[in-house]
PDB file of C-alpha atoms in Angstrom:
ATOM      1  CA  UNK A  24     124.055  90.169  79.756  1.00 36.00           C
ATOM      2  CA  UNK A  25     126.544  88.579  81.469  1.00 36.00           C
ATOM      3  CA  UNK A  26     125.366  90.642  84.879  1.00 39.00           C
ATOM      4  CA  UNK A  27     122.339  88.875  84.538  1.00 39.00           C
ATOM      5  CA  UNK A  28     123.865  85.145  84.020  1.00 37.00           C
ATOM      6  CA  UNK A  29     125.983  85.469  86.793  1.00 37.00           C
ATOM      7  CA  UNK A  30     122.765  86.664  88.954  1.00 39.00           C
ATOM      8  CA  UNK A  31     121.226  83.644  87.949  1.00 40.00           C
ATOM      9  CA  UNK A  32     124.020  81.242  88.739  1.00 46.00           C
ATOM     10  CA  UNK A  33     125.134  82.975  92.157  1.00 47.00           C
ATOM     11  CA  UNK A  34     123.120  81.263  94.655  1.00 68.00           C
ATOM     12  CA  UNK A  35     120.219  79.247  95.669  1.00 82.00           C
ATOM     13  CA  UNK A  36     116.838  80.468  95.759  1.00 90.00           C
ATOM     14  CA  UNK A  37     115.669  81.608  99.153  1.00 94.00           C
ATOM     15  CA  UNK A  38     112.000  81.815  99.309  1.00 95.00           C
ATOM     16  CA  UNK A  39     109.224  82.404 102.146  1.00 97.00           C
ATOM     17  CA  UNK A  40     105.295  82.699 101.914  1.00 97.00           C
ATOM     18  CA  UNK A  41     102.879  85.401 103.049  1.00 95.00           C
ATOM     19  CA  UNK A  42      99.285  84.934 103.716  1.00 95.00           C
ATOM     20  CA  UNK A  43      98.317  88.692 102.858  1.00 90.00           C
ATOM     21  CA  UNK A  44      99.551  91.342 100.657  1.00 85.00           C
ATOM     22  CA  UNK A  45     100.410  93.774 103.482  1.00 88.00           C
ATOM     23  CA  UNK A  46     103.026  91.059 104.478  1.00 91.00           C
ATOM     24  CA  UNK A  47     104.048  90.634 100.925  1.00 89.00           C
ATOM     25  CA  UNK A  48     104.495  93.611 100.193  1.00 87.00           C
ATOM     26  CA  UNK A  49     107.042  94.680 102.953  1.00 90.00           C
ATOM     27  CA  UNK A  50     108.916  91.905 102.367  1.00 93.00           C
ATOM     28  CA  UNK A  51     109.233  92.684  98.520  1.00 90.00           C
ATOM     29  CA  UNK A  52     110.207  96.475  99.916  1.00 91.00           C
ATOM     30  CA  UNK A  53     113.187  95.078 101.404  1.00 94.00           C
ATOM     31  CA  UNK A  54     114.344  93.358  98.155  1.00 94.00           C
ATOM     32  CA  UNK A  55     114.371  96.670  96.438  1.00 92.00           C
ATOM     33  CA  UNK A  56     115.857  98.125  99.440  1.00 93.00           C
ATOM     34  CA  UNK A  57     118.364  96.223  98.882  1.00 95.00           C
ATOM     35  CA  UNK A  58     118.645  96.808  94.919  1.00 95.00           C
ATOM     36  CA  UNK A  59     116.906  93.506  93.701  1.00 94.00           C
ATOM     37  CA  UNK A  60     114.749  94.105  90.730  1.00 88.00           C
ATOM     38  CA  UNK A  61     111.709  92.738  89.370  1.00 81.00           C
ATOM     39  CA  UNK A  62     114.378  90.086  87.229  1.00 82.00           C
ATOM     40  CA  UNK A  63     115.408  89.100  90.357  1.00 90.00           C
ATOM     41  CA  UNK A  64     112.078  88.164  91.972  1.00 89.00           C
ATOM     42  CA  UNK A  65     109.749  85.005  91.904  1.00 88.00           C
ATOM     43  CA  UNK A  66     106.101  85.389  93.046  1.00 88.00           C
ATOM     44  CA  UNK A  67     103.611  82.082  93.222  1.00 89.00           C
ATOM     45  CA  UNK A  68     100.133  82.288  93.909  1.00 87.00           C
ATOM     46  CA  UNK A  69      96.895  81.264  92.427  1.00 85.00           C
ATOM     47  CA  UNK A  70      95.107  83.742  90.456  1.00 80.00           C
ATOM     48  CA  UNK A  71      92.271  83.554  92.690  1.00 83.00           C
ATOM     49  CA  UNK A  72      94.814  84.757  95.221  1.00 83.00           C
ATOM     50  CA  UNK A  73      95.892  87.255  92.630  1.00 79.00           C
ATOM     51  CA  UNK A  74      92.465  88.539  92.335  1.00 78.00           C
ATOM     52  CA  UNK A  75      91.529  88.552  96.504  1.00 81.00           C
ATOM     53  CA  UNK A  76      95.367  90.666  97.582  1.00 75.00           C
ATOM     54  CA  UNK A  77      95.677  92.554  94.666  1.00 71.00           C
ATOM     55  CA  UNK A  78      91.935  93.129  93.045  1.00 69.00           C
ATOM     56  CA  UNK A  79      91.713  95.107  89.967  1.00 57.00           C
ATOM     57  CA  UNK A  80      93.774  98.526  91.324  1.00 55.00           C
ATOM     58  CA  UNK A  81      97.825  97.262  91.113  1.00 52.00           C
ATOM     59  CA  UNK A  82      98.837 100.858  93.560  1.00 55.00           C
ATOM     60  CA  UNK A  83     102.072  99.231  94.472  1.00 57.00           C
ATOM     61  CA  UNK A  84     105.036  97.907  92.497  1.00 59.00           C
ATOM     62  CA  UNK A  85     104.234  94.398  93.670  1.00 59.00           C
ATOM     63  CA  UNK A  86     100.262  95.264  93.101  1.00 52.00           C
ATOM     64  CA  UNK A  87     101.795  95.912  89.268  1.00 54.00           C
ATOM     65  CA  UNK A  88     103.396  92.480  89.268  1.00 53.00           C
ATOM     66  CA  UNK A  89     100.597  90.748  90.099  1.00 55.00           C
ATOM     67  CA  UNK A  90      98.320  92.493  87.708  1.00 51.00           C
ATOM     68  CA  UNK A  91     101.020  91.622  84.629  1.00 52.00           C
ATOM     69  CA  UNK A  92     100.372  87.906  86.206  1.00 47.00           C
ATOM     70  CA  UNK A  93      96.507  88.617  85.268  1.00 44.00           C
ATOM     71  CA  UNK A  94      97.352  90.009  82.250  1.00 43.00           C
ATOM     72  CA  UNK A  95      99.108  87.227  80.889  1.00 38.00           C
ATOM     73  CA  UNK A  96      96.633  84.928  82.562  1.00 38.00           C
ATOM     74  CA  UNK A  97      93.951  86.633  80.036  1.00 35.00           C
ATOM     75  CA  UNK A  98      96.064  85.579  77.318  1.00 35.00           C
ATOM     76  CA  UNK A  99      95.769  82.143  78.085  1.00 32.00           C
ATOM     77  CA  UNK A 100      92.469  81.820  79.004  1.00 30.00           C
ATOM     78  CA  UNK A 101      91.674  83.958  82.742  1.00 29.00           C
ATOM     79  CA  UNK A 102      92.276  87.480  84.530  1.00 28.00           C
ATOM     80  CA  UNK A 103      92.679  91.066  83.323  1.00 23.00           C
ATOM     81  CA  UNK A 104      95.360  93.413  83.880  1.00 27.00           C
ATOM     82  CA  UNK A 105      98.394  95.239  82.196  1.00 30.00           C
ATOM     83  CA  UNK A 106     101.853  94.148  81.351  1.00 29.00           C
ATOM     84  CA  UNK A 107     104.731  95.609  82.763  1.00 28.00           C
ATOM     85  CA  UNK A 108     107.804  95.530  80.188  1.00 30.00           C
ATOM     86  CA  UNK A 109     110.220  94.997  82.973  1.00 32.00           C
ATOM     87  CA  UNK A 110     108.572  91.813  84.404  1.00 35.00           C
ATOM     88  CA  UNK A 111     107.640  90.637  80.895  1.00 35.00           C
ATOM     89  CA  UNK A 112     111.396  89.771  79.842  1.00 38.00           C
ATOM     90  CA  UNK A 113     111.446  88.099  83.683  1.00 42.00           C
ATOM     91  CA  UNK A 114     108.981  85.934  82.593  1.00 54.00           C
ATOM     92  CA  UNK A 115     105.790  85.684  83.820  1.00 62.00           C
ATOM     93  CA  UNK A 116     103.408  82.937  82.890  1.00 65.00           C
ATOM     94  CA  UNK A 117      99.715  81.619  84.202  1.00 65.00           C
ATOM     95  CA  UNK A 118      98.398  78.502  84.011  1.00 60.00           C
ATOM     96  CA  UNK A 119      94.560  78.365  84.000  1.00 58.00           C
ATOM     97  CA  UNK A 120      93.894  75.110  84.436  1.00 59.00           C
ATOM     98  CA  UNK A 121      95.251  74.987  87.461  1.00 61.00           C
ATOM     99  CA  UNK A 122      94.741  78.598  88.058  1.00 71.00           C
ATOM    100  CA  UNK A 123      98.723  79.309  89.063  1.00 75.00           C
ATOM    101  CA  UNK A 124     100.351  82.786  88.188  1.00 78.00           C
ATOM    102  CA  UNK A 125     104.255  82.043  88.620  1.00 79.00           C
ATOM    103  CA  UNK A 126     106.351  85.515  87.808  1.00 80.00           C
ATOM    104  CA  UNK A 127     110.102  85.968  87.399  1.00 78.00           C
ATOM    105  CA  UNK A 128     113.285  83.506  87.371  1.00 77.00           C
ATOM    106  CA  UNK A 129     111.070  80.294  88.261  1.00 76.00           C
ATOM    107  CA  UNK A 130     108.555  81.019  85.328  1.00 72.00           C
ATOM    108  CA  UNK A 131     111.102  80.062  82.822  1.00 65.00           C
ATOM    109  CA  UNK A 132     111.138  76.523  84.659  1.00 63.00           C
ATOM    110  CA  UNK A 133     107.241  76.086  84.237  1.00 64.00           C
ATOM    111  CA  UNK A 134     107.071  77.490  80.682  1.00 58.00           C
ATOM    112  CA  UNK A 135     107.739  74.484  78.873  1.00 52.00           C
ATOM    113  CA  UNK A 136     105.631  72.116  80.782  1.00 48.00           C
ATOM    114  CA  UNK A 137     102.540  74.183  81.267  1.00 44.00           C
ATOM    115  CA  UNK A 138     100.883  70.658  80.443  1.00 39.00           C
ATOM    116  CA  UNK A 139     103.291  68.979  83.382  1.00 46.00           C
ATOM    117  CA  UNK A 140     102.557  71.964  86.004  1.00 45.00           C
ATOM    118  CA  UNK A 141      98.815  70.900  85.946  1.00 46.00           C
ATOM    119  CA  UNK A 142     100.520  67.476  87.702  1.00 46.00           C
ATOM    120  CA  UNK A 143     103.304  68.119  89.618  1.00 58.00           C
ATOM    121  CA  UNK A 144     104.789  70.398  87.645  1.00 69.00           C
ATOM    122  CA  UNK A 145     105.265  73.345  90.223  1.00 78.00           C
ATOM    123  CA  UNK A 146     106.623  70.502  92.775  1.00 82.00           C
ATOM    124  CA  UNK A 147     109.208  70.141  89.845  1.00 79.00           C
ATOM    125  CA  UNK A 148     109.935  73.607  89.423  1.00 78.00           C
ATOM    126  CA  UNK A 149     110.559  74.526  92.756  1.00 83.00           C
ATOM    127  CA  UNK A 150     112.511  71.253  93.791  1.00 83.00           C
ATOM    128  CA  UNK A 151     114.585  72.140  90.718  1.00 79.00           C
ATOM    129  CA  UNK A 152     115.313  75.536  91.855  1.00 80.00           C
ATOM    130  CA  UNK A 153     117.221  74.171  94.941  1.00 84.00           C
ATOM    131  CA  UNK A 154     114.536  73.894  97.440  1.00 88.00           C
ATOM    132  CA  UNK A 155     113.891  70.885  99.449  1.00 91.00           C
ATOM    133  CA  UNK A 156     110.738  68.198  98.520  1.00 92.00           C
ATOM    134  CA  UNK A 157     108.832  68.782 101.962  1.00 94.00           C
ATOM    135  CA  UNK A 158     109.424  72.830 101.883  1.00 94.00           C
ATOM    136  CA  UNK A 159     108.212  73.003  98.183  1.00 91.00           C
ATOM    137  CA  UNK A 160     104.812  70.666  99.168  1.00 93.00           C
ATOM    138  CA  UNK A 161     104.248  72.904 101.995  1.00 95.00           C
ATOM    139  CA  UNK A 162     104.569  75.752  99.360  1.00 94.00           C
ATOM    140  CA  UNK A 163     102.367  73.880  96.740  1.00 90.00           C
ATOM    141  CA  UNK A 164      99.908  73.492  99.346  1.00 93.00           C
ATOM    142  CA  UNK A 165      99.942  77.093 100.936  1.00 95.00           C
ATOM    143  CA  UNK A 166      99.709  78.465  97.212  1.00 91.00           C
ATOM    144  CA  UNK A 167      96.083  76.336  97.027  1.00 89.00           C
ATOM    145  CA  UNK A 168      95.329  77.873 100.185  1.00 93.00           C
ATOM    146  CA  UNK A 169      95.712  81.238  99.094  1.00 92.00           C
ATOM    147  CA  UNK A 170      98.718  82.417  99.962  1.00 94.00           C
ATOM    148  CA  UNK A 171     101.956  84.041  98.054  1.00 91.00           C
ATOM    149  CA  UNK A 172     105.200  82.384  97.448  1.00 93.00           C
ATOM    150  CA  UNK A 173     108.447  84.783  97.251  1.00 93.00           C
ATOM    151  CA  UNK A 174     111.449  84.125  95.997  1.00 93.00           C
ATOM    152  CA  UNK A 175     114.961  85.732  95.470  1.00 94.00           C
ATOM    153  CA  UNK A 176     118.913  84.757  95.252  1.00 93.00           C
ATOM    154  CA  UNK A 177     120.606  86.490  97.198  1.00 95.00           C
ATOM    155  CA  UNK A 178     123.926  87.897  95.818  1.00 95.00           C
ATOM    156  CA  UNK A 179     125.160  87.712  98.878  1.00 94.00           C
ATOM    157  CA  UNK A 180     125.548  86.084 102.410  1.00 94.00           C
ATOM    158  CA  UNK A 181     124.807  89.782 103.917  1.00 96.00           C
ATOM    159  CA  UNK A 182     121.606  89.892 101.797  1.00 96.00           C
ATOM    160  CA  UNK A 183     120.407  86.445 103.221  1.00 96.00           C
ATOM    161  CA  UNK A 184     120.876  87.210 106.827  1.00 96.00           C
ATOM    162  CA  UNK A 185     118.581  90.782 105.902  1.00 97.00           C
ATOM    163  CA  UNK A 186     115.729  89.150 103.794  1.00 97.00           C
ATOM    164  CA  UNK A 187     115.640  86.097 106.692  1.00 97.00           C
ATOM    165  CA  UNK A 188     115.349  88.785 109.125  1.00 97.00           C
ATOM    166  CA  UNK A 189     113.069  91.562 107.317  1.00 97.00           C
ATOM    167  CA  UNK A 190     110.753  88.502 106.176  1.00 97.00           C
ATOM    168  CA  UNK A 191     110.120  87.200 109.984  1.00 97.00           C
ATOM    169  CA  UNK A 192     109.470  90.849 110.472  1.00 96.00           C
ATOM    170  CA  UNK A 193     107.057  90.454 108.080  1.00 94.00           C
ATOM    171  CA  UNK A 194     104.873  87.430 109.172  1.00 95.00           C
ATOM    172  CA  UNK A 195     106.525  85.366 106.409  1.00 96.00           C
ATOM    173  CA  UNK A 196     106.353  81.501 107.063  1.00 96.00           C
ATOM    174  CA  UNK A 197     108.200  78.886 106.059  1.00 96.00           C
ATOM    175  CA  UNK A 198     111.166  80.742 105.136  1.00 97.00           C
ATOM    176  CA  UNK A 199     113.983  78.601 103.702  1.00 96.00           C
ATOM    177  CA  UNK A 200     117.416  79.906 103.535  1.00 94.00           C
ATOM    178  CA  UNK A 201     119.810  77.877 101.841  1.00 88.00           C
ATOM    179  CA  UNK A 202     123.119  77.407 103.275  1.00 79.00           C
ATOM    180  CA  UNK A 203     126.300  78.245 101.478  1.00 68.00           C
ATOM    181  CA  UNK A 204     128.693  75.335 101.343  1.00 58.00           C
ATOM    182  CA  UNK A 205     132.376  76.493 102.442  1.00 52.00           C
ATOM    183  CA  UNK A 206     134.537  76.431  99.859  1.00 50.00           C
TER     184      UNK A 206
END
């Protein structure tokens, strides 16, 4: 337990987006090349997204994530898929009426206000999790638009400087990398 508050408390989140699961999916291979599990990961997108990268076969780990997204979605009214234990304690959560699936540490931040997400709510969550107003709307709007939203703490400033570089590799946009202040 106390591995997993310190995680959580370590750093800012550093997030990107991807416009297709190809893209997403090597960038999500180079947090678990690195050791990052799915507790350590946050994925946005819109369960139409969901439904056009990931379709009804989840072959990949990150396929699997996004299916447990569906899953859960079908509890609360949209989607199909299976739950994945691992992600489950995460948190994963969907929000039909706006048709957002939001797995891992930022879920928890949209869980109690599934009623706020549907107005602003996601702004909130992801201003709240340390990233700027303008970055977050361009998120919020690229999530609308299709695309997946990534996000991870890095444990440390070694990790950064890999997922900034592995997720250019990538075709990720919008990457935002939080600076560590000097102590």
């Amino acid at each position: 337990m106390a591995e997993h508050h310190s995680r959580t408390s370590r750093s800012p989140m550093m997030t990107g987006m991807f416009r297709d699961r190809e893209s997403a999916e090597r960038a999500y291979a180079s947090l678990t090349a690195r050791g990052y599990t799915t507790e350590d990961v946050t994925l946005l997108m819109s369960d139409e997204a969901r439904r056009r990268h990931f379709g009804h076969e989840p072959d990949t780990e990150l396929g699997s994530k996004a299916a447990e997204g569906a899953g859960i979605g079908a509890v609360v009214g949209g989607g199909a898929g299976a739950l994945l234990a691992g992600l489950a304690a995460a948190g994963v959560i969907a929000l039909p009426g706006i048709g957002l699936i939001a797995m891992g540490p930022i879920a928890a931040a949209l869980t109690g206000g599934a009623i706020g997400a549907a107005s602003g709510g996601l702004l909130g969550a992801l201003i709240g999790a340390g990233i700027p107003e303008e970055q977050a709307k361009r998120y919020e709007s690229g999530i609308r638009e299709g695309n997946i939203v990534m996000g991870v703490s890095p444990r440390t400033e070694e990790d950064a400087a890999y997922f900034e570089n592995e997720w250019r590799s990538c075709r990720g946009e919008d990457i935002y990398r939080p600076r560590r202040r000097a102590a």
